[in-house]
Amino acid sequence: MGRSGTSSLSRALKTLEINIGDNFIPPVKGVNPKGFWEDQDIYDLNNKILNFLKMNWSSLSPINQNQINLLKKKHFFTAAVKLLNSKLKNTNTFGFKEPRVTKLLPFWKLVFKKINIEVNYLIALRNPLSVAESLFIRDQYDRIFSSFVWLDFTTSALYYTNNERRIIINYDDLITKPNDTLIRLS
């Protein structure tokens, strides 16, 4: 879920010598002044997919198999494979942050399988009340709706990565015990 320390964790991955790309969404003063550390190309593709499905990042309905089949027919799958292959071309280790992937993880897991790569998941976890407050301050989102979005993102992340290699990092630990958290992450 965005507003959960995902940008800080992406930046931490970079310090751990994980290639996270170089085409990032630009920083926004007052929102993420140090940058989002979010791949612009993957962000753009995910937005196209969500728009095509008549969804957005805060839609509370999960993606279903019929939608995945439609994405394959409309060449989104091919585009995702091509994009990820281009990101992997000059590196042994690549990571990316793009919270919309959580909504689209059943689709992206098929892409990962097609490319035949080892995947590790990093889940950023933050108190839902803090996330809701952050979304209210940034976008004036209703706090109750934001809490439902947090629940949707969090349960999706946990469900779709069940039995996968994953680590869950608590935002409060990242802020209060950054060294311990980075050691655990590494």
mmCIF file with all atom_site columns, C-alpha atoms in Angstrom:
data_model
loop_
_atom_site.group_PDB
_atom_site.id
_atom_site.type_symbol
_atom_site.label_atom_id
_atom_site.label_alt_id
_atom_site.label_comp_id
_atom_site.label_asym_id
_atom_site.label_entity_id
_atom_site.label_seq_id
_atom_site.pdbx_PDB_ins_code
_atom_site.Cartn_x
_atom_site.Cartn_y
_atom_site.Cartn_z
_atom_site.occupancy
_atom_site.B_iso_or_equiv
_atom_site.pdbx_formal_charge
_atom_site.auth_seq_id
_atom_site.auth_comp_id
_atom_site.auth_asym_id
_atom_site.auth_atom_id
_atom_site.pdbx_PDB_model_num
ATOM 1   C CA . MET A 1 1   ? 0.000   0.000   0.000   1.00 0.00 ? 1   MET A CA 1
ATOM 2   C CA . GLY A 1 2   ? 1.291   3.427   -0.874  1.00 0.00 ? 2   GLY A CA 1
ATOM 3   C CA . ARG A 1 3   ? 2.003   5.818   2.000   1.00 0.00 ? 3   ARG A CA 1
ATOM 4   C CA . SER A 1 4   ? 3.499   2.853   3.898   1.00 0.00 ? 4   SER A CA 1
ATOM 5   C CA . GLY A 1 5   ? 7.194   3.570   3.464   1.00 0.00 ? 5   GLY A CA 1
ATOM 6   C CA . THR A 1 6   ? 7.428   2.036   -0.007  1.00 0.00 ? 6   THR A CA 1
ATOM 7   C CA . SER A 1 7   ? 9.607   4.875   -1.316  1.00 0.00 ? 7   SER A CA 1
ATOM 8   C CA . SER A 1 8   ? 12.004  4.601   1.617   1.00 0.00 ? 8   SER A CA 1
ATOM 9   C CA . LEU A 1 9   ? 12.203  0.842   1.151   1.00 0.00 ? 9   LEU A CA 1
ATOM 10  C CA . SER A 1 10  ? 12.897  1.222   -2.575  1.00 0.00 ? 10  SER A CA 1
ATOM 11  C CA . ARG A 1 11  ? 15.676  3.628   -1.798  1.00 0.00 ? 11  ARG A CA 1
ATOM 12  C CA . ALA A 1 12  ? 16.992  1.145   0.774   1.00 0.00 ? 12  ALA A CA 1
ATOM 13  C CA . LEU A 1 13  ? 17.061  -1.565  -1.902  1.00 0.00 ? 13  LEU A CA 1
ATOM 14  C CA . LYS A 1 14  ? 19.176  0.723   -4.049  1.00 0.00 ? 14  LYS A CA 1
ATOM 15  C CA . THR A 1 15  ? 21.680  1.118   -1.189  1.00 0.00 ? 15  THR A CA 1
ATOM 16  C CA . LEU A 1 16  ? 21.791  -2.688  -0.990  1.00 0.00 ? 16  LEU A CA 1
ATOM 17  C CA . GLU A 1 17  ? 22.887  -2.688  -4.659  1.00 0.00 ? 17  GLU A CA 1
ATOM 18  C CA . ILE A 1 18  ? 19.593  -3.879  -6.083  1.00 0.00 ? 18  ILE A CA 1
ATOM 19  C CA . ASN A 1 19  ? 19.090  -2.360  -9.522  1.00 0.00 ? 19  ASN A CA 1
ATOM 20  C CA . ILE A 1 20  ? 15.755  -0.549  -9.285  1.00 0.00 ? 20  ILE A CA 1
ATOM 21  C CA . GLY A 1 21  ? 16.101  1.209   -12.628 1.00 0.00 ? 21  GLY A CA 1
ATOM 22  C CA . ASP A 1 22  ? 16.714  4.839   -13.439 1.00 0.00 ? 22  ASP A CA 1
ATOM 23  C CA . ASN A 1 23  ? 13.495  6.094   -15.021 1.00 0.00 ? 23  ASN A CA 1
ATOM 24  C CA . PHE A 1 24  ? 11.634  7.221   -11.908 1.00 0.00 ? 24  PHE A CA 1
ATOM 25  C CA . ILE A 1 25  ? 8.489   9.214   -11.360 1.00 0.00 ? 25  ILE A CA 1
ATOM 26  C CA . PRO A 1 26  ? 9.788   12.666  -10.430 1.00 0.00 ? 26  PRO A CA 1
ATOM 27  C CA . PRO A 1 27  ? 9.681   13.876  -6.815  1.00 0.00 ? 27  PRO A CA 1
ATOM 28  C CA . VAL A 1 28  ? 6.723   15.996  -5.742  1.00 0.00 ? 28  VAL A CA 1
ATOM 29  C CA . LYS A 1 29  ? 7.329   18.778  -3.234  1.00 0.00 ? 29  LYS A CA 1
ATOM 30  C CA . GLY A 1 30  ? 5.243   18.266  -0.113  1.00 0.00 ? 30  GLY A CA 1
ATOM 31  C CA . VAL A 1 31  ? 4.363   14.672  -1.061  1.00 0.00 ? 31  VAL A CA 1
ATOM 32  C CA . ASN A 1 32  ? 7.635   12.805  -1.688  1.00 0.00 ? 32  ASN A CA 1
ATOM 33  C CA . PRO A 1 33  ? 10.316  15.495  -1.996  1.00 0.00 ? 33  PRO A CA 1
ATOM 34  C CA . LYS A 1 34  ? 13.131  12.902  -2.096  1.00 0.00 ? 34  LYS A CA 1
ATOM 35  C CA . GLY A 1 35  ? 11.363  10.946  -4.821  1.00 0.00 ? 35  GLY A CA 1
ATOM 36  C CA . PHE A 1 36  ? 9.024   8.010   -5.151  1.00 0.00 ? 36  PHE A CA 1
ATOM 37  C CA . TRP A 1 37  ? 11.722  5.633   -6.461  1.00 0.00 ? 37  TRP A CA 1
ATOM 38  C CA . GLU A 1 38  ? 8.975   4.183   -8.629  1.00 0.00 ? 38  GLU A CA 1
ATOM 39  C CA . ASP A 1 39  ? 9.621   2.993   -12.167 1.00 0.00 ? 39  ASP A CA 1
ATOM 40  C CA . GLN A 1 40  ? 7.787   5.294   -14.600 1.00 0.00 ? 40  GLN A CA 1
ATOM 41  C CA . ASP A 1 41  ? 7.458   2.607   -17.301 1.00 0.00 ? 41  ASP A CA 1
ATOM 42  C CA . ILE A 1 42  ? 5.887   0.021   -14.998 1.00 0.00 ? 42  ILE A CA 1
ATOM 43  C CA . TYR A 1 43  ? 3.677   2.730   -13.475 1.00 0.00 ? 43  TYR A CA 1
ATOM 44  C CA . ASP A 1 44  ? 2.477   3.775   -16.948 1.00 0.00 ? 44  ASP A CA 1
ATOM 45  C CA . LEU A 1 45  ? 1.745   0.185   -17.997 1.00 0.00 ? 45  LEU A CA 1
ATOM 46  C CA . ASN A 1 46  ? -0.166  -0.547  -14.788 1.00 0.00 ? 46  ASN A CA 1
ATOM 47  C CA . ASN A 1 47  ? -2.253  2.594   -15.239 1.00 0.00 ? 47  ASN A CA 1
ATOM 48  C CA . LYS A 1 48  ? -3.061  1.586   -18.830 1.00 0.00 ? 48  LYS A CA 1
ATOM 49  C CA . ILE A 1 49  ? -4.101  -1.864  -17.603 1.00 0.00 ? 49  ILE A CA 1
ATOM 50  C CA . LEU A 1 50  ? -6.274  -0.455  -14.815 1.00 0.00 ? 50  LEU A CA 1
ATOM 51  C CA . ASN A 1 51  ? -7.855  2.097   -17.167 1.00 0.00 ? 51  ASN A CA 1
ATOM 52  C CA . PHE A 1 52  ? -8.569  -0.640  -19.693 1.00 0.00 ? 52  PHE A CA 1
ATOM 53  C CA . LEU A 1 53  ? -10.269 -2.665  -16.950 1.00 0.00 ? 53  LEU A CA 1
ATOM 54  C CA . LYS A 1 54  ? -12.209 0.464   -15.858 1.00 0.00 ? 54  LYS A CA 1
ATOM 55  C CA . MET A 1 55  ? -10.436 0.378   -12.502 1.00 0.00 ? 55  MET A CA 1
ATOM 56  C CA . ASN A 1 56  ? -7.966  2.579   -10.664 1.00 0.00 ? 56  ASN A CA 1
ATOM 57  C CA . TRP A 1 57  ? -5.482  2.097   -7.844  1.00 0.00 ? 57  TRP A CA 1
ATOM 58  C CA . SER A 1 58  ? -8.184  2.451   -5.193  1.00 0.00 ? 58  SER A CA 1
ATOM 59  C CA . SER A 1 59  ? -10.781 0.145   -6.756  1.00 0.00 ? 59  SER A CA 1
ATOM 60  C CA . LEU A 1 60  ? -11.897 -2.350  -4.152  1.00 0.00 ? 60  LEU A CA 1
ATOM 61  C CA . SER A 1 61  ? -12.665 -5.216  -6.521  1.00 0.00 ? 61  SER A CA 1
ATOM 62  C CA . PRO A 1 62  ? -9.970  -7.815  -7.259  1.00 0.00 ? 62  PRO A CA 1
ATOM 63  C CA . ILE A 1 63  ? -8.825  -8.690  -10.744 1.00 0.00 ? 63  ILE A CA 1
ATOM 64  C CA . ASN A 1 64  ? -10.381 -11.930 -11.993 1.00 0.00 ? 64  ASN A CA 1
ATOM 65  C CA . GLN A 1 65  ? -9.408  -14.632 -14.484 1.00 0.00 ? 65  GLN A CA 1
ATOM 66  C CA . ASN A 1 66  ? -11.680 -13.261 -17.224 1.00 0.00 ? 66  ASN A CA 1
ATOM 67  C CA . GLN A 1 67  ? -9.924  -9.895  -16.953 1.00 0.00 ? 67  GLN A CA 1
ATOM 68  C CA . ILE A 1 68  ? -6.517  -11.583 -17.072 1.00 0.00 ? 68  ILE A CA 1
ATOM 69  C CA . ASN A 1 69  ? -7.559  -13.470 -20.209 1.00 0.00 ? 69  ASN A CA 1
ATOM 70  C CA . LEU A 1 70  ? -8.737  -10.213 -21.760 1.00 0.00 ? 70  LEU A CA 1
ATOM 71  C CA . LEU A 1 71  ? -5.418  -8.528  -20.906 1.00 0.00 ? 71  LEU A CA 1
ATOM 72  C CA . LYS A 1 72  ? -3.614  -11.349 -22.681 1.00 0.00 ? 72  LYS A CA 1
ATOM 73  C CA . LYS A 1 73  ? -5.826  -10.940 -25.773 1.00 0.00 ? 73  LYS A CA 1
ATOM 74  C CA . LYS A 1 74  ? -5.247  -7.204  -25.847 1.00 0.00 ? 74  LYS A CA 1
ATOM 75  C CA . HIS A 1 75  ? -1.449  -7.643  -25.758 1.00 0.00 ? 75  HIS A CA 1
ATOM 76  C CA . PHE A 1 76  ? -0.896  -6.253  -22.267 1.00 0.00 ? 76  PHE A CA 1
ATOM 77  C CA . PHE A 1 77  ? 0.776   -9.534  -21.307 1.00 0.00 ? 77  PHE A CA 1
ATOM 78  C CA . THR A 1 78  ? 3.181   -9.292  -24.241 1.00 0.00 ? 78  THR A CA 1
ATOM 79  C CA . ALA A 1 79  ? 3.896   -5.664  -23.380 1.00 0.00 ? 79  ALA A CA 1
ATOM 80  C CA . ALA A 1 80  ? 4.613   -6.548  -19.734 1.00 0.00 ? 80  ALA A CA 1
ATOM 81  C CA . VAL A 1 81  ? 6.957   -9.398  -20.707 1.00 0.00 ? 81  VAL A CA 1
ATOM 82  C CA . LYS A 1 82  ? 8.795   -7.143  -23.144 1.00 0.00 ? 82  LYS A CA 1
ATOM 83  C CA . LEU A 1 83  ? 9.050   -4.334  -20.579 1.00 0.00 ? 83  LEU A CA 1
ATOM 84  C CA . LEU A 1 84  ? 10.354  -6.539  -17.808 1.00 0.00 ? 84  LEU A CA 1
ATOM 85  C CA . ASN A 1 85  ? 12.826  -8.252  -20.134 1.00 0.00 ? 85  ASN A CA 1
ATOM 86  C CA . SER A 1 86  ? 14.168  -4.825  -21.106 1.00 0.00 ? 86  SER A CA 1
ATOM 87  C CA . LYS A 1 87  ? 14.603  -3.952  -17.405 1.00 0.00 ? 87  LYS A CA 1
ATOM 88  C CA . LEU A 1 88  ? 16.442  -7.230  -16.777 1.00 0.00 ? 88  LEU A CA 1
ATOM 89  C CA . LYS A 1 89  ? 18.659  -6.965  -19.853 1.00 0.00 ? 89  LYS A CA 1
ATOM 90  C CA . ASN A 1 90  ? 21.779  -5.509  -18.219 1.00 0.00 ? 90  ASN A CA 1
ATOM 91  C CA . THR A 1 91  ? 21.461  -6.705  -14.640 1.00 0.00 ? 91  THR A CA 1
ATOM 92  C CA . ASN A 1 92  ? 21.432  -9.877  -12.591 1.00 0.00 ? 92  ASN A CA 1
ATOM 93  C CA . THR A 1 93  ? 19.211  -8.409  -9.893  1.00 0.00 ? 93  THR A CA 1
ATOM 94  C CA . PHE A 1 94  ? 16.327  -6.061  -10.575 1.00 0.00 ? 94  PHE A CA 1
ATOM 95  C CA . GLY A 1 95  ? 13.635  -4.818  -8.264  1.00 0.00 ? 95  GLY A CA 1
ATOM 96  C CA . PHE A 1 96  ? 10.804  -2.396  -8.699  1.00 0.00 ? 96  PHE A CA 1
ATOM 97  C CA . LYS A 1 97  ? 8.272   -0.577  -6.605  1.00 0.00 ? 97  LYS A CA 1
ATOM 98  C CA . GLU A 1 98  ? 4.864   0.125   -8.009  1.00 0.00 ? 98  GLU A CA 1
ATOM 99  C CA . PRO A 1 99  ? 1.980   -0.282  -5.549  1.00 0.00 ? 99  PRO A CA 1
ATOM 100 C CA . ARG A 1 100 ? -0.551  -0.964  -8.330  1.00 0.00 ? 100 ARG A CA 1
ATOM 101 C CA . VAL A 1 101 ? 1.207   -4.280  -8.850  1.00 0.00 ? 101 VAL A CA 1
ATOM 102 C CA . THR A 1 102 ? -0.551  -5.416  -5.672  1.00 0.00 ? 102 THR A CA 1
ATOM 103 C CA . LYS A 1 103 ? -3.931  -5.015  -7.414  1.00 0.00 ? 103 LYS A CA 1
ATOM 104 C CA . LEU A 1 104 ? -2.590  -6.731  -10.519 1.00 0.00 ? 104 LEU A CA 1
ATOM 105 C CA . LEU A 1 105 ? -0.411  -9.410  -8.938  1.00 0.00 ? 105 LEU A CA 1
ATOM 106 C CA . PRO A 1 106 ? -2.249  -12.399 -10.484 1.00 0.00 ? 106 PRO A CA 1
ATOM 107 C CA . PHE A 1 107 ? -1.421  -10.883 -13.891 1.00 0.00 ? 107 PHE A CA 1
ATOM 108 C CA . TRP A 1 108 ? 2.174   -9.995  -12.985 1.00 0.00 ? 108 TRP A CA 1
ATOM 109 C CA . LYS A 1 109 ? 2.833   -13.447 -11.509 1.00 0.00 ? 109 LYS A CA 1
ATOM 110 C CA . LEU A 1 110 ? 2.067   -14.897 -14.958 1.00 0.00 ? 110 LEU A CA 1
ATOM 111 C CA . VAL A 1 111 ? 4.578   -12.442 -16.441 1.00 0.00 ? 111 VAL A CA 1
ATOM 112 C CA . PHE A 1 112 ? 7.216   -13.500 -13.896 1.00 0.00 ? 112 PHE A CA 1
ATOM 113 C CA . LYS A 1 113 ? 6.525   -17.158 -14.708 1.00 0.00 ? 113 LYS A CA 1
ATOM 114 C CA . LYS A 1 114 ? 6.797   -16.538 -18.463 1.00 0.00 ? 114 LYS A CA 1
ATOM 115 C CA . ILE A 1 115 ? 10.162  -14.832 -18.029 1.00 0.00 ? 115 ILE A CA 1
ATOM 116 C CA . ASN A 1 116 ? 11.226  -17.609 -15.641 1.00 0.00 ? 116 ASN A CA 1
ATOM 117 C CA . ILE A 1 117 ? 12.743  -15.413 -12.959 1.00 0.00 ? 117 ILE A CA 1
ATOM 118 C CA . GLU A 1 118 ? 13.209  -15.877 -9.249  1.00 0.00 ? 118 GLU A CA 1
ATOM 119 C CA . VAL A 1 119 ? 10.856  -13.486 -7.487  1.00 0.00 ? 119 VAL A CA 1
ATOM 120 C CA . ASN A 1 120 ? 11.074  -12.172 -3.945  1.00 0.00 ? 120 ASN A CA 1
ATOM 121 C CA . TYR A 1 121 ? 8.370   -9.946  -2.513  1.00 0.00 ? 121 TYR A CA 1
ATOM 122 C CA . LEU A 1 122 ? 8.845   -7.044  -0.143  1.00 0.00 ? 122 LEU A CA 1
ATOM 123 C CA . ILE A 1 123 ? 5.666   -5.981  1.621   1.00 0.00 ? 123 ILE A CA 1
ATOM 124 C CA . ALA A 1 124 ? 5.582   -2.614  3.355   1.00 0.00 ? 124 ALA A CA 1
ATOM 125 C CA . LEU A 1 125 ? 3.191   -2.589  6.286   1.00 0.00 ? 125 LEU A CA 1
ATOM 126 C CA . ARG A 1 126 ? 1.989   0.507   8.091   1.00 0.00 ? 126 ARG A CA 1
ATOM 127 C CA . ASN A 1 127 ? -0.776  1.129   10.579  1.00 0.00 ? 127 ASN A CA 1
ATOM 128 C CA . PRO A 1 128 ? -3.973  1.651   8.531   1.00 0.00 ? 128 PRO A CA 1
ATOM 129 C CA . LEU A 1 129 ? -4.913  4.724   10.568  1.00 0.00 ? 129 LEU A CA 1
ATOM 130 C CA . SER A 1 130 ? -1.574  6.324   9.673   1.00 0.00 ? 130 SER A CA 1
ATOM 131 C CA . VAL A 1 131 ? -2.042  5.463   6.000   1.00 0.00 ? 131 VAL A CA 1
ATOM 132 C CA . ALA A 1 132 ? -5.577  6.874   6.035   1.00 0.00 ? 132 ALA A CA 1
ATOM 133 C CA . GLU A 1 133 ? -4.342  10.077  7.662   1.00 0.00 ? 133 GLU A CA 1
ATOM 134 C CA . SER A 1 134 ? -1.528  10.389  5.110   1.00 0.00 ? 134 SER A CA 1
ATOM 135 C CA . LEU A 1 135 ? -3.988  9.943   2.223   1.00 0.00 ? 135 LEU A CA 1
ATOM 136 C CA . PHE A 1 136 ? -6.313  12.500  3.787   1.00 0.00 ? 136 PHE A CA 1
ATOM 137 C CA . ILE A 1 137 ? -3.493  15.040  4.097   1.00 0.00 ? 137 ILE A CA 1
ATOM 138 C CA . ARG A 1 138 ? -2.189  14.381  0.573   1.00 0.00 ? 138 ARG A CA 1
ATOM 139 C CA . ASP A 1 139 ? -5.431  13.879  -1.383  1.00 0.00 ? 139 ASP A CA 1
ATOM 140 C CA . GLN A 1 140 ? -8.274  14.652  1.030   1.00 0.00 ? 140 GLN A CA 1
ATOM 141 C CA . TYR A 1 141 ? -9.339  10.993  0.734   1.00 0.00 ? 141 TYR A CA 1
ATOM 142 C CA . ASP A 1 142 ? -12.036 9.915   3.134   1.00 0.00 ? 142 ASP A CA 1
ATOM 143 C CA . ARG A 1 143 ? -10.329 8.145   6.053   1.00 0.00 ? 143 ARG A CA 1
ATOM 144 C CA . ILE A 1 144 ? -12.847 5.286   6.190   1.00 0.00 ? 144 ILE A CA 1
ATOM 145 C CA . PHE A 1 145 ? -12.558 4.637   2.451   1.00 0.00 ? 145 PHE A CA 1
ATOM 146 C CA . SER A 1 146 ? -8.744  4.802   2.757   1.00 0.00 ? 146 SER A CA 1
ATOM 147 C CA . SER A 1 147 ? -8.914  2.177   5.493   1.00 0.00 ? 147 SER A CA 1
ATOM 148 C CA . PHE A 1 148 ? -10.835 -0.121  3.146   1.00 0.00 ? 148 PHE A CA 1
ATOM 149 C CA . VAL A 1 149 ? -8.240  0.488   0.423   1.00 0.00 ? 149 VAL A CA 1
ATOM 150 C CA . TRP A 1 150 ? -5.472  -0.338  2.939   1.00 0.00 ? 150 TRP A CA 1
ATOM 151 C CA . LEU A 1 151 ? -7.305  -3.548  3.852   1.00 0.00 ? 151 LEU A CA 1
ATOM 152 C CA . ASP A 1 152 ? -7.714  -4.479  0.181   1.00 0.00 ? 152 ASP A CA 1
ATOM 153 C CA . PHE A 1 153 ? -4.034  -3.852  -0.616  1.00 0.00 ? 153 PHE A CA 1
ATOM 154 C CA . THR A 1 154 ? -2.781  -5.612  2.494   1.00 0.00 ? 154 THR A CA 1
ATOM 155 C CA . THR A 1 155 ? -4.942  -8.717  2.174   1.00 0.00 ? 155 THR A CA 1
ATOM 156 C CA . SER A 1 156 ? -4.157  -8.912  -1.557  1.00 0.00 ? 156 SER A CA 1
ATOM 157 C CA . ALA A 1 157 ? -0.420  -8.656  -0.906  1.00 0.00 ? 157 ALA A CA 1
ATOM 158 C CA . LEU A 1 158 ? -0.551  -11.324 1.779   1.00 0.00 ? 158 LEU A CA 1
ATOM 159 C CA . TYR A 1 159 ? -2.875  -13.632 -0.168  1.00 0.00 ? 159 TYR A CA 1
ATOM 160 C CA . TYR A 1 160 ? -1.075  -13.446 -3.519  1.00 0.00 ? 160 TYR A CA 1
ATOM 161 C CA . THR A 1 161 ? 2.360   -13.912 -1.941  1.00 0.00 ? 161 THR A CA 1
ATOM 162 C CA . ASN A 1 162 ? 1.352   -16.750 0.358   1.00 0.00 ? 162 ASN A CA 1
ATOM 163 C CA . ASN A 1 163 ? 3.903   -19.578 0.005   1.00 0.00 ? 163 ASN A CA 1
ATOM 164 C CA . GLU A 1 164 ? 6.230   -17.242 -1.930  1.00 0.00 ? 164 GLU A CA 1
ATOM 165 C CA . ARG A 1 165 ? 9.575   -15.805 -0.841  1.00 0.00 ? 165 ARG A CA 1
ATOM 166 C CA . ARG A 1 166 ? 8.601   -12.616 0.951   1.00 0.00 ? 166 ARG A CA 1
ATOM 167 C CA . ILE A 1 167 ? 9.578   -10.296 3.729   1.00 0.00 ? 167 ILE A CA 1
ATOM 168 C CA . ILE A 1 168 ? 7.252   -7.930  5.551   1.00 0.00 ? 168 ILE A CA 1
ATOM 169 C CA . ILE A 1 169 ? 8.752   -4.688  6.805   1.00 0.00 ? 169 ILE A CA 1
ATOM 170 C CA . ASN A 1 170 ? 6.860   -2.585  9.310   1.00 0.00 ? 170 ASN A CA 1
ATOM 171 C CA . TYR A 1 171 ? 7.051   1.142   8.636   1.00 0.00 ? 171 TYR A CA 1
ATOM 172 C CA . ASP A 1 172 ? 7.512   1.967   12.318  1.00 0.00 ? 172 ASP A CA 1
ATOM 173 C CA . ASP A 1 173 ? 10.533  -0.368  12.483  1.00 0.00 ? 173 ASP A CA 1
ATOM 174 C CA . LEU A 1 174 ? 11.976  1.287   9.387   1.00 0.00 ? 174 LEU A CA 1
ATOM 175 C CA . ILE A 1 175 ? 11.699  4.699   11.058  1.00 0.00 ? 175 ILE A CA 1
ATOM 176 C CA . THR A 1 176 ? 12.691  3.774   14.622  1.00 0.00 ? 176 THR A CA 1
ATOM 177 C CA . LYS A 1 177 ? 15.238  1.005   13.925  1.00 0.00 ? 177 LYS A CA 1
ATOM 178 C CA . PRO A 1 178 ? 16.551  1.692   10.414  1.00 0.00 ? 178 PRO A CA 1
ATOM 179 C CA . ASN A 1 179 ? 19.842  -0.207  10.826  1.00 0.00 ? 179 ASN A CA 1
ATOM 180 C CA . ASP A 1 180 ? 18.169  -3.336  12.192  1.00 0.00 ? 180 ASP A CA 1
ATOM 181 C CA . THR A 1 181 ? 15.542  -3.132  9.456   1.00 0.00 ? 181 THR A CA 1
ATOM 182 C CA . LEU A 1 182 ? 18.133  -2.785  6.686   1.00 0.00 ? 182 LEU A CA 1
ATOM 183 C CA . ILE A 1 183 ? 20.118  -5.706  8.082   1.00 0.00 ? 183 ILE A CA 1
ATOM 184 C CA . ARG A 1 184 ? 16.952  -7.809  8.113   1.00 0.00 ? 184 ARG A CA 1
ATOM 185 C CA . LEU A 1 185 ? 16.106  -6.662  4.583   1.00 0.00 ? 185 LEU A CA 1
ATOM 186 C CA . SER A 1 186 ? 19.560  -7.513  3.273   1.00 0.00 ? 186 SER A CA 1
#
